[in-house]
Short mmCIF file of C-alpha atoms in Angstrom, two decimals:
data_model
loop_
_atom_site.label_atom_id
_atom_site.label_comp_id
_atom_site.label_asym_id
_atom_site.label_seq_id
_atom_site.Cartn_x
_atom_site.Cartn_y
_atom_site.Cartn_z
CA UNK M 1 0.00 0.00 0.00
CA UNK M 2 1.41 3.66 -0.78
CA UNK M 3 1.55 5.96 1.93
CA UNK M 4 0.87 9.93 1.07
CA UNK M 5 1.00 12.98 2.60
CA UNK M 6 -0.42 16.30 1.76
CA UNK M 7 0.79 19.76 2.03
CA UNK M 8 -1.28 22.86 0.82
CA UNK M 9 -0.32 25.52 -1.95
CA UNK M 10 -1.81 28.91 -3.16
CA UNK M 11 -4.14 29.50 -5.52
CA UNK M 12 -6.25 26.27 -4.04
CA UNK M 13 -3.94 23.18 -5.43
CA UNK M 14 -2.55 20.66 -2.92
CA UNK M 15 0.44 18.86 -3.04
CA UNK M 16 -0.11 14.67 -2.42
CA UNK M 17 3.80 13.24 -1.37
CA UNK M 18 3.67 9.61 -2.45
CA UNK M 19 5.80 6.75 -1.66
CA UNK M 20 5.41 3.88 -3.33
CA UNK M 21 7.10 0.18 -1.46
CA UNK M 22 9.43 -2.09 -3.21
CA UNK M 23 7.20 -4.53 -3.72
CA UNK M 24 4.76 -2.51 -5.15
CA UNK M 25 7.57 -1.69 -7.55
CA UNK M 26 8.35 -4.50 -8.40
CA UNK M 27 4.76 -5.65 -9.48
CA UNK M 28 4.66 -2.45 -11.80
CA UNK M 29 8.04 -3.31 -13.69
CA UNK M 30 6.50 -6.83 -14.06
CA UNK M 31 3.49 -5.64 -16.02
CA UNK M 32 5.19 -3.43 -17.47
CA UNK M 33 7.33 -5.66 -18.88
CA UNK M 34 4.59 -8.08 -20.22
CA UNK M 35 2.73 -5.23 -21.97
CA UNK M 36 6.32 -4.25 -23.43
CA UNK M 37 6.97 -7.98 -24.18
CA UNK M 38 3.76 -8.30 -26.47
CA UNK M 39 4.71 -5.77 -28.81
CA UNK M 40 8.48 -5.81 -28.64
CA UNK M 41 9.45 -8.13 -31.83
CA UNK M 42 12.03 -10.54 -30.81
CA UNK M 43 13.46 -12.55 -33.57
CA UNK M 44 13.10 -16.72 -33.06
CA UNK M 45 10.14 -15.62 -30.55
CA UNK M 46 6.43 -15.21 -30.58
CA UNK M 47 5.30 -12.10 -29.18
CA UNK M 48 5.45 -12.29 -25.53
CA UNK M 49 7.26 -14.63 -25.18
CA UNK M 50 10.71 -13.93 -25.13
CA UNK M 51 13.05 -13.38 -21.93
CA UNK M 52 12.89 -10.32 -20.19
CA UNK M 53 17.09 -9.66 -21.25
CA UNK M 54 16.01 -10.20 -24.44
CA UNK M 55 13.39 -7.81 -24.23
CA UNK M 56 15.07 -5.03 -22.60
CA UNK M 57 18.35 -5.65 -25.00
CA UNK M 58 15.72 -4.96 -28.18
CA UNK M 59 13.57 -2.64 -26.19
CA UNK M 60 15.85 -0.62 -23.87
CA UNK M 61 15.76 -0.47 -20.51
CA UNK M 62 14.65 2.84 -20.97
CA UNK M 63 11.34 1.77 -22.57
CA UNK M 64 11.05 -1.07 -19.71
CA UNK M 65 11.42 1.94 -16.95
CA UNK M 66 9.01 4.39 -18.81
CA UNK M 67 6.47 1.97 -19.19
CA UNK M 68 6.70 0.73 -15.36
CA UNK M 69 6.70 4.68 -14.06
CA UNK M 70 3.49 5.16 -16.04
CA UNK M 71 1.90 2.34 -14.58
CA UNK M 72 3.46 2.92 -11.25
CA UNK M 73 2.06 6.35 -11.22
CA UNK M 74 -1.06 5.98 -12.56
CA UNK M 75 -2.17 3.42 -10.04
CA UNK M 76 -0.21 4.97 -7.10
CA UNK M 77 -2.41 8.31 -7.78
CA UNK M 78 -5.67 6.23 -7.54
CA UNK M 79 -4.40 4.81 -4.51
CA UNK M 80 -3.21 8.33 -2.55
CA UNK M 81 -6.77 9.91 -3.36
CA UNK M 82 -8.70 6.90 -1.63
CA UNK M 83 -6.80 7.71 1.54
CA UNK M 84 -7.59 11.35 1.32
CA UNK M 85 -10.99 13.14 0.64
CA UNK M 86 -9.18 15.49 -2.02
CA UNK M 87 -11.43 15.74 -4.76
CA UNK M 88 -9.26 17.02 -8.16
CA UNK M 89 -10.56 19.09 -10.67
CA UNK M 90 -8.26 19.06 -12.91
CA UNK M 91 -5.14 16.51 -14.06
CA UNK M 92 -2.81 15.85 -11.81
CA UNK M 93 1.09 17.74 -12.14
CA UNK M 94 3.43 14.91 -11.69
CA UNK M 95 7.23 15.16 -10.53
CA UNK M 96 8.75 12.54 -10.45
CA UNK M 97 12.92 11.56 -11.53
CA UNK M 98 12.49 8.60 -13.87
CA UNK M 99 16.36 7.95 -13.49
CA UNK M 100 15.53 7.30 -9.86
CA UNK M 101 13.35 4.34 -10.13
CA UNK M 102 14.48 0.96 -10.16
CA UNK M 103 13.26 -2.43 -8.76
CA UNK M 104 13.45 -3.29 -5.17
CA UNK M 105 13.68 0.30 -3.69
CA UNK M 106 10.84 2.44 -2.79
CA UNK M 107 9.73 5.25 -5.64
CA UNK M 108 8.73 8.88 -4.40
CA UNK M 109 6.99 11.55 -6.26
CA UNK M 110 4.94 14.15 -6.18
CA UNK M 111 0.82 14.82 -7.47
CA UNK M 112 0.32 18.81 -7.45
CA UNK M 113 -3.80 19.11 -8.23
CA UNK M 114 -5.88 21.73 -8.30
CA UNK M 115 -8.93 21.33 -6.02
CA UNK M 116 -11.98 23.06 -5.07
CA UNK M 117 -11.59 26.79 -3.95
CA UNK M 118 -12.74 28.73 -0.47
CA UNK M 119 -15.74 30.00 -0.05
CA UNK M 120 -16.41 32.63 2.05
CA UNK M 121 -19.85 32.68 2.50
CA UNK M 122 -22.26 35.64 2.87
CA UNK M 123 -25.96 35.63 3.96
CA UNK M 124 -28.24 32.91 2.57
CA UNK M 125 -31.03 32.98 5.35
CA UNK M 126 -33.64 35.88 5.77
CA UNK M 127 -34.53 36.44 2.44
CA UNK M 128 -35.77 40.12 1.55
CA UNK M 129 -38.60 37.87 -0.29
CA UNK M 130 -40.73 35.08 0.17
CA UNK M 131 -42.64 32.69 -1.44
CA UNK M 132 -45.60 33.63 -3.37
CA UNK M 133 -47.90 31.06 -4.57
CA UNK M 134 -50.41 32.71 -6.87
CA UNK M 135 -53.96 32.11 -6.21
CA UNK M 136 -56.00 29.88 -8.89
CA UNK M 137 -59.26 31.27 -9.60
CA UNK M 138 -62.67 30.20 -11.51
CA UNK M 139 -61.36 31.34 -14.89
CA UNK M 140 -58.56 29.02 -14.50
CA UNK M 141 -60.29 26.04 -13.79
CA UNK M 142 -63.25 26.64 -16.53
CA UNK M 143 -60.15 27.35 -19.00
CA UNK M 144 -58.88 23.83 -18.23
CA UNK M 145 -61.59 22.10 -18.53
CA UNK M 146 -62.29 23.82 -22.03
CA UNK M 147 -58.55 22.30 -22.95
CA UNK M 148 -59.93 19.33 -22.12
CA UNK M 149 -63.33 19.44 -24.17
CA UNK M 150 -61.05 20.43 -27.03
CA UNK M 151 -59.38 17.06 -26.60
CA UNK M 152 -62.39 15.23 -26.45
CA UNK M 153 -63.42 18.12 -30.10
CA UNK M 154 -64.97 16.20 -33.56
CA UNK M 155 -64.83 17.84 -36.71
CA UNK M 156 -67.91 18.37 -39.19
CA UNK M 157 -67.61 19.46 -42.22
CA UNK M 158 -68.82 23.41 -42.78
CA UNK M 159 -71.81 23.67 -45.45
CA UNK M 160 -73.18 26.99 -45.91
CA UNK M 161 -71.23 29.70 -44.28
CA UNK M 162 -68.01 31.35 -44.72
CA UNK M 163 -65.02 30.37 -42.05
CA UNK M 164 -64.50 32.21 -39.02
CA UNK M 165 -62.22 32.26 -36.22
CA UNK M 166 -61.87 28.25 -33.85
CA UNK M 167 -62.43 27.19 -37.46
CA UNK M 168 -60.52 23.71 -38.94
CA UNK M 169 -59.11 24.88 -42.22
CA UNK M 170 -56.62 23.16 -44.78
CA UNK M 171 -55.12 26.23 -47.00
CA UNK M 172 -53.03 25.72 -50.45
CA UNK M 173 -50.62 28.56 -50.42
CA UNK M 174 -47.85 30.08 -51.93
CA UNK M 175 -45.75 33.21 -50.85
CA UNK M 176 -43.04 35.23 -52.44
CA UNK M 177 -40.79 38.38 -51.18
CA UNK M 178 -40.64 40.99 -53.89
CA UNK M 179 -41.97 38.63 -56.50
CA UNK M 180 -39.30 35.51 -55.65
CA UNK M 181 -39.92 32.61 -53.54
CA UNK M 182 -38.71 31.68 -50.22
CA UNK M 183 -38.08 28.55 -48.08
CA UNK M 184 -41.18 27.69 -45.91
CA UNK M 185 -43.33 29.97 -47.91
CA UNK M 186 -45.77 27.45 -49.76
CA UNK M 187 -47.52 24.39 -49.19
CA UNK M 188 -49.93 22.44 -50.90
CA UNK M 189 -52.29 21.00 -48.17
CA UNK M 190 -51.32 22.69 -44.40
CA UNK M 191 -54.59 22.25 -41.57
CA UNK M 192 -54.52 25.28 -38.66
CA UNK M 193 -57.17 26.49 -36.93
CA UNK M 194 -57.96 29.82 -37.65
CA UNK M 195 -56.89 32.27 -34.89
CA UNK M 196 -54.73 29.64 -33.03
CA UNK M 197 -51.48 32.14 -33.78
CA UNK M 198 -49.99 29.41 -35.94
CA UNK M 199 -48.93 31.59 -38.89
CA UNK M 200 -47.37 35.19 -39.17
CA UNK M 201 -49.60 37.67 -37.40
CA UNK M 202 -52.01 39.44 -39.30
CA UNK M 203 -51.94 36.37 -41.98
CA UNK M 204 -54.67 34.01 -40.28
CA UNK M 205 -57.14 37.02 -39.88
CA UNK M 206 -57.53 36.58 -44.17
CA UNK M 207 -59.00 33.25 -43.94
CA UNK M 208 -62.40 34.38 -42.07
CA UNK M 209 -65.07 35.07 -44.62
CA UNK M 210 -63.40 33.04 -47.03
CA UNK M 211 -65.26 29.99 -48.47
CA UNK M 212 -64.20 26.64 -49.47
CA UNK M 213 -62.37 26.83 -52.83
CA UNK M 214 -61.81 30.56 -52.87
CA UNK M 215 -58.80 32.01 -53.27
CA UNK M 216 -57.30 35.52 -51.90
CA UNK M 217 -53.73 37.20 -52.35
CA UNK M 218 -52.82 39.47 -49.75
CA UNK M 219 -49.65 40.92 -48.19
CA UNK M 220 -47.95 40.67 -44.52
CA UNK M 221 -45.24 41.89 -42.61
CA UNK M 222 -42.86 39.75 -41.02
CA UNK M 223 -42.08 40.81 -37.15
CA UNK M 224 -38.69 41.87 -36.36
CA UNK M 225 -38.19 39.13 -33.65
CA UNK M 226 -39.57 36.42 -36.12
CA UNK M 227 -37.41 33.04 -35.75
CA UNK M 228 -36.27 33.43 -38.85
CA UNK M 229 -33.70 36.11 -39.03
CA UNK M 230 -33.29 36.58 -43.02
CA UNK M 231 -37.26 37.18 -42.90
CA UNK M 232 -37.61 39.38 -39.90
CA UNK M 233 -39.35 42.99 -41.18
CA UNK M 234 -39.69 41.11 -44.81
CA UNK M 235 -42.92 42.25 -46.47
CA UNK M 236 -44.54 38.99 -47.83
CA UNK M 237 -47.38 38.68 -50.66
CA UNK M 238 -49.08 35.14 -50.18
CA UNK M 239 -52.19 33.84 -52.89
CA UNK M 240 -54.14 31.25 -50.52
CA UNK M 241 -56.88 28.71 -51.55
CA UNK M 242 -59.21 27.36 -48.78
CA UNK M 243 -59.55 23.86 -49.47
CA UNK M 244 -61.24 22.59 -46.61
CA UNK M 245 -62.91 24.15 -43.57
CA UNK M 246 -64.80 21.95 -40.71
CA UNK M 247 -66.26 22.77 -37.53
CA UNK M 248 -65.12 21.62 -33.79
CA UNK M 249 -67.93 20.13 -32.14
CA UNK M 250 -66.92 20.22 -27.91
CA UNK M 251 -68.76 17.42 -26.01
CA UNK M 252 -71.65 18.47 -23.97
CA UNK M 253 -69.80 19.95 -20.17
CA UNK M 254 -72.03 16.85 -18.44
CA UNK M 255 -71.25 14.16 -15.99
CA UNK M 256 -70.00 12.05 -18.65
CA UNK M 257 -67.60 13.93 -20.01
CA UNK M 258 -66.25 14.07 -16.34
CA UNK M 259 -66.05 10.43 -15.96
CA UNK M 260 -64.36 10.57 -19.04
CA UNK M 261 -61.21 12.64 -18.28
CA UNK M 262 -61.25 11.65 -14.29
CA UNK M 263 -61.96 9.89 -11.66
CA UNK M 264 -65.03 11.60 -10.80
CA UNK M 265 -68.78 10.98 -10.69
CA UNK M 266 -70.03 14.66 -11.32
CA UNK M 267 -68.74 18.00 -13.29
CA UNK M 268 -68.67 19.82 -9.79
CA UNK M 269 -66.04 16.79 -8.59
CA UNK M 270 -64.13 17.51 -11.82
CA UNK M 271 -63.71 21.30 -11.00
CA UNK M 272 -62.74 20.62 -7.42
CA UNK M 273 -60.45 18.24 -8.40
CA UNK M 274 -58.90 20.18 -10.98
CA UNK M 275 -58.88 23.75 -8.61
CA UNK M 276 -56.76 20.65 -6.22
CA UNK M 277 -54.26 19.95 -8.92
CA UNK M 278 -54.17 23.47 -10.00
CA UNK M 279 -53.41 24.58 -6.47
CA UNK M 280 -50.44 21.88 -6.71
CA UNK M 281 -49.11 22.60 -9.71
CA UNK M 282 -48.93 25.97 -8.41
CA UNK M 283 -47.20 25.38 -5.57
CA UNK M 284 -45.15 23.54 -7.05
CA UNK M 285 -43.96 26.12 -9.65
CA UNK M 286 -43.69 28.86 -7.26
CA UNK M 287 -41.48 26.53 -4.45
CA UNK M 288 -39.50 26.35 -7.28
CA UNK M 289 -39.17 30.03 -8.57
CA UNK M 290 -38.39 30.30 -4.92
CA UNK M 291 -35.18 27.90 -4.46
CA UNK M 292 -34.08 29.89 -8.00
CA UNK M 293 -34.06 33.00 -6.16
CA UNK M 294 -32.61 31.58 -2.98
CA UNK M 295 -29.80 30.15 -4.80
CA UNK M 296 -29.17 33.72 -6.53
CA UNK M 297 -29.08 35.35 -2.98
CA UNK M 298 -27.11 33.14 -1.82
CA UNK M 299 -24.76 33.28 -4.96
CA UNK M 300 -24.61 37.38 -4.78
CA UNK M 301 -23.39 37.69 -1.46
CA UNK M 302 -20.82 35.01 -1.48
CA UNK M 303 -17.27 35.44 -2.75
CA UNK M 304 -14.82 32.99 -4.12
CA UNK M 305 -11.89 33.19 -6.42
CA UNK M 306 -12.96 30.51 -9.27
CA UNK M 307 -10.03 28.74 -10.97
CA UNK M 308 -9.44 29.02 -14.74
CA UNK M 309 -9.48 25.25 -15.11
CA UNK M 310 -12.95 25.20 -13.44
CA UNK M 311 -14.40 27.63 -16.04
CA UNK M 312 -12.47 26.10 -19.05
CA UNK M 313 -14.05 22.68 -17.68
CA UNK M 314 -18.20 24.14 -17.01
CA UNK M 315 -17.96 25.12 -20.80
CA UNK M 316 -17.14 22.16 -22.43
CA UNK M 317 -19.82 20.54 -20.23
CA UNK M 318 -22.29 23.04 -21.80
CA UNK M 319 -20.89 22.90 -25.28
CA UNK M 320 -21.59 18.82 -24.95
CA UNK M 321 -24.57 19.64 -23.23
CA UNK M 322 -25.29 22.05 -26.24
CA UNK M 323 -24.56 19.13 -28.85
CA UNK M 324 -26.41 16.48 -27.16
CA UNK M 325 -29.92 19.21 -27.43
CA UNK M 326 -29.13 19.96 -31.13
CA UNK M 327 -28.62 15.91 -31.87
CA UNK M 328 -31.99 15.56 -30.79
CA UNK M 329 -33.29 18.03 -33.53
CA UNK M 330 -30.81 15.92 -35.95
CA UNK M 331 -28.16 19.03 -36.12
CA UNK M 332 -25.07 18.68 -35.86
CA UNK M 333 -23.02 21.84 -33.65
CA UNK M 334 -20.78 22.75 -37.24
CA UNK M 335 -24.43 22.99 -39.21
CA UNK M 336 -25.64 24.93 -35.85
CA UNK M 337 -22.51 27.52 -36.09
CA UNK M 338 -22.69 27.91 -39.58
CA UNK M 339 -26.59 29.55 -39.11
CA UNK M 340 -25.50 31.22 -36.28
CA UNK M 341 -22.44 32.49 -37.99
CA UNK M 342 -20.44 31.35 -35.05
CA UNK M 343 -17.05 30.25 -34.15
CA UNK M 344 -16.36 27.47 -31.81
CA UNK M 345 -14.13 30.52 -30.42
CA UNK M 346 -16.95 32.67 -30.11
CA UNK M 347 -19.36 30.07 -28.20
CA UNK M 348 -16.69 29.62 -25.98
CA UNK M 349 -16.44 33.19 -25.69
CA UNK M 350 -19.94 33.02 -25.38
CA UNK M 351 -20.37 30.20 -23.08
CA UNK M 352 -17.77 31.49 -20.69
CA UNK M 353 -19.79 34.04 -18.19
CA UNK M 354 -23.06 31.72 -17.63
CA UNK M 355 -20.37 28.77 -17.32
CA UNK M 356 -18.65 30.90 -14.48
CA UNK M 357 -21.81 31.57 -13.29
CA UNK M 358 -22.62 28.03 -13.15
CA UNK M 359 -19.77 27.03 -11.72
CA UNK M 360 -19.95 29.48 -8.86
CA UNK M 361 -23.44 28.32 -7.49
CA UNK M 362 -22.07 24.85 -7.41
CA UNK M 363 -19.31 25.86 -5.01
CA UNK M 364 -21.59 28.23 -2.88
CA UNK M 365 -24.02 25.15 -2.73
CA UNK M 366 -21.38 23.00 -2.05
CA UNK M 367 -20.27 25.52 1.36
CA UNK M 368 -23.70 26.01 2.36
CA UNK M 369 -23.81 21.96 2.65
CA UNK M 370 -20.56 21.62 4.38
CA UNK M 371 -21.92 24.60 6.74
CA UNK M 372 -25.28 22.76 7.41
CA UNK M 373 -23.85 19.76 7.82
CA UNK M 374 -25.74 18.10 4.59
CA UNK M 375 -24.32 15.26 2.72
CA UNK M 376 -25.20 12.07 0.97
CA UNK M 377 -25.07 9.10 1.76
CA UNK M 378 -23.99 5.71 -0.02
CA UNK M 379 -27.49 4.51 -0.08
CA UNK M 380 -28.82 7.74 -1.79
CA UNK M 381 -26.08 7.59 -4.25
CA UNK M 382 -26.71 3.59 -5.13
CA UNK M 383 -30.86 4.86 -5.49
CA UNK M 384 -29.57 7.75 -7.71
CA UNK M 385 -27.38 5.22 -10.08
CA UNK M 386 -30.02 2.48 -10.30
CA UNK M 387 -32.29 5.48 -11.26
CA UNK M 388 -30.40 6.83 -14.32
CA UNK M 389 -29.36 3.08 -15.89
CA UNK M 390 -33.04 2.22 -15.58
CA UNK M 391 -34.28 5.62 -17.59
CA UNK M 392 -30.79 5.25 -19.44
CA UNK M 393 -31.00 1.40 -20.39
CA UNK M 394 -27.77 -0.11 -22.91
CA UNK M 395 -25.78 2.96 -22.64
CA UNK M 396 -22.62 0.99 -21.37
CA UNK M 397 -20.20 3.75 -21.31
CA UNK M 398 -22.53 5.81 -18.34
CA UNK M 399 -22.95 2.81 -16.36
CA UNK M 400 -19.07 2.69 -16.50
CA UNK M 401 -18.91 6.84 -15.41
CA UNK M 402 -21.74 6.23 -12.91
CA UNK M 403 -19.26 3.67 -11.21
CA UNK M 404 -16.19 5.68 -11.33
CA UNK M 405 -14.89 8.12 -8.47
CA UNK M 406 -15.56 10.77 -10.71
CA UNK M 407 -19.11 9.54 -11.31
CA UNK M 408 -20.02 8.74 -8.08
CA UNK M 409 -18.70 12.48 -6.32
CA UNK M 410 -20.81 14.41 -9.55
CA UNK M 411 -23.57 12.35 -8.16
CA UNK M 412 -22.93 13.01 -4.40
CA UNK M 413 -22.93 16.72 -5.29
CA UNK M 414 -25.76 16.94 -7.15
CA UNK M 415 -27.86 15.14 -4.47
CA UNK M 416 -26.33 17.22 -1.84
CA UNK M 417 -26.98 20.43 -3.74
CA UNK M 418 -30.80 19.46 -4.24
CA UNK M 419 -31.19 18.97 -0.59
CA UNK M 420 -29.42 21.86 0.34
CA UNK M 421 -32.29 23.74 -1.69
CA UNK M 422 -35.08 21.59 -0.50
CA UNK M 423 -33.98 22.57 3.43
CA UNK M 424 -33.65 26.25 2.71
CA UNK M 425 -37.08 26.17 1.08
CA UNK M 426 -38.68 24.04 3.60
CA UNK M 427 -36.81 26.30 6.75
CA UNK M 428 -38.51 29.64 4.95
CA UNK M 429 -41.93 28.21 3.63
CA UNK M 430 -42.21 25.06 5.61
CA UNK M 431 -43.20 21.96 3.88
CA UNK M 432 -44.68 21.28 0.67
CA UNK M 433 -48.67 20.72 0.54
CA UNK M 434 -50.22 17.34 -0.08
CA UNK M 435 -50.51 16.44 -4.25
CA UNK M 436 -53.59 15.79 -6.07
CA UNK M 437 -54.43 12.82 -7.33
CA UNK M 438 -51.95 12.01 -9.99
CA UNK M 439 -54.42 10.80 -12.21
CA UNK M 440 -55.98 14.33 -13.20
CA UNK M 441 -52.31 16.06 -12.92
CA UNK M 442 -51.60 13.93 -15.77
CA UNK M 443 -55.25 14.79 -17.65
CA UNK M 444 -54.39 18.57 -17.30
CA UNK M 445 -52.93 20.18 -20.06
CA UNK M 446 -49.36 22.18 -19.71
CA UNK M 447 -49.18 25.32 -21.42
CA UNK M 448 -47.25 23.47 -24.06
CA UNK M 449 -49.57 21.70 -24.87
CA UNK M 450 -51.85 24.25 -25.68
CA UNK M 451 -50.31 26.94 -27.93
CA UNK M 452 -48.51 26.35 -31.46
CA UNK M 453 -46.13 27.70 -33.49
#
């Protein structure tokens, strides 16, 4: 077993002295020399197999030696940090004399790492705010349960009258910009419901009065914060044919259209059950607008001197985290940069003051823990890895990161961090209410649910 010894140094690095026993040694120059062996060519000898003097003579010692220190010092590292609670956060700086090591006589050397910085903490109690849960009223629950007649909405065809606004319409149009074409400008069948907001404002408002097979050119503005950047202020004309137009039929608000969507006998049980989940879901959102502003306190009025590496480090995380959002939209980050007209310099650049940002709550989250005296524990951690390779099933290289050091501490942190905000919360607000029934949370629809592009 290596014994080690730490020292401290400015600018939050420590200094691990290592000493590693002969026998220890020894063990490393034997592997060493049967990885060197299998892919050292000795003639009359298949690989691997020939004597160590004829390995070192076509070799060199000098190979033998530099492939035993990097083994030596590799595992002798791994070994130092379990008997310390240093957690690295960065590479370690190695000194060590190569010319010193030999079998059967102990091996020193130094790890110099860089490790988590001081906090000095400021307030994070006695808030200048508090938590505000907004009250849910009678218009809210009545526009729920209209989102959930909509769900429940048939169509019938229109015979007879001219479309108006909650219309079903299919439209066959084209569009040009001073008399050319443009990408996303035409299509041949597209259904919208007229005055959802779908299209460009001002365009939808042409369809009412218009009947089915009639056709209408008109012009439009683009807004200057449309998505689209090479069409923002762009003044449009569009010709548009109504090819279809239906009605929405809403099921009658009775007590069987409230057994349908809960589990509920009556549509006054439906509205007090929804006002319940409403009231939750409130909650819920304002508890955590509330940690967000906690955290920010507590953020502003602590101080700490963040190292370069742990800034360098936060924005790679986000650039991967930044890849992994755009793979799910099937773009790659160089086909995301070239719209953007970006740089990988410039995200950096970019990236670099929220990563420092990030990085900064993590430590002052990290303080306020060690200052409450908040941790977590082995079984939490185990419950938090069997979580993620359940949602995260044959993705071999996370359960190998989840079982690491590394894995495991990102894990402890993050479970510390979420109870450190859960006990400030809960010390300023108290606990959380009961939930409603999770059957009707689930039947309610999100706001995202309910508007389109």
């Amino acid at each position: 077993m290596v014994t080690v010894s730490t020292r401290p140094e400015p600018g939050s690095r420590v200094v691990l002295e290592i000493e590693v026993p002969p026998a220890e040694v020894d063990r490393h120059f034997a592997t060493a020399y049967t990885h060197l062996a299998a892919r050292t060519r000795v003639p009359g000898f298949r690989p691997g197999k020939a004597p160590r003097h004829l390995v070192e003579r076509y070799a060199g010692t000098a190979s033998l030696v530099a492939e035993a220190v990097d083994h030596l010092v590799s595992d002798s590292y791994d070994a130092a940090l379990d008997q310390t609670d240093i957690i690295p956060i960065d590479q370690p700086q190695v000194d060590i004399d190569s010319a010193a090591v030999s079998e059967g006589v102990p091996v020193r050397f130094t790890a110099t790492v860089s490790v988590r910085p001081e906090v000095k903490l400021g307030a994070y109690v006695d808030y200048p705010f508090s938590l505000e849960i907004p009250p849910v009223s009678d218009e809210d629950v009545e526009a729920v349960i209209t989102e959930l007649r909509d769900g429940q909405a048939t169509l019938r065809p229109v015979d007879g009258r001219p479309a108006r606004e909650g219309d079903v319409a299919a439209v066959k149009f084209a569009g040009t910009i001073e008399g050319e074409p443009f990408e996303g400008g035409s299509a041949d069948r597209l259904p919208l419901v007229i005055g959802e907001g779908r299209m460009v404002p001002g365009w939808e408002e042409q369809l009412v009065g218009m009947a089915i097979g009639e056709t209408k050119e008109f012009d439009v503005t683009f807004p200057d914060d449309y998505r689209v950047e090479r069409l923002r202020g762009q003044l449009a004309h569009f010709s548009v044919e109504l090819l279809d137009l239906r009605d929405r039929i809403l099921p009658e608000l009775d007590d069987e259209f409230a057994k349908s969507v809960g589990e509920v006998s009556t549509v006054d049980e439906l509205r007090a059950e929804i006002r319940e989940a409403l009231v939750t879901r409130a909650e819920a959102e304002a508890r955590h607008h509330f940690g967000d502003r906690i955290i920010d306190f507590a953020t502003a009025n602590a101080s700490v001197d963040i190292p370069e590496v742990m800034v360098a480090n936060e924005v790679e995380i986000m650039r991967d985290e930044l890849r992994s959002r755009l793979a799910q939209q099937r773009i790659g980050l160089d086909q995301y940069l070239a719209l953007a007209k970006q740089s990988p310099e410039e995200l950096a650049t970019e990236l670099r003051e929220p990563g420092s940002r990030r990085v900064k709550t993590l430590l002052v989250l990290s303080a306020i823990a060690e200052q409450e005296g908040i941790d977590a524990d082995d079984a939490e951690i185990d419950a938090e890895v069997a979580d993620q390779l359940a949602r995260y099933t044959n993705e071999p290289r996370l359960a190998e990161y989840l079982g690491s050091r590394r894995g495991r501490a990102y894990l402890r942190m993050t479970i510390r961090n979420r109870k450190v905000v859960d006990t400030l919360i809960e010390r300023a607000a108290g606990p959380p209410s009961a939930s409603a029934p999770a059957e009707l949370a689930e039947a309610i629809p999100t706001p995202a649910n309910t508007a389109s592009e």
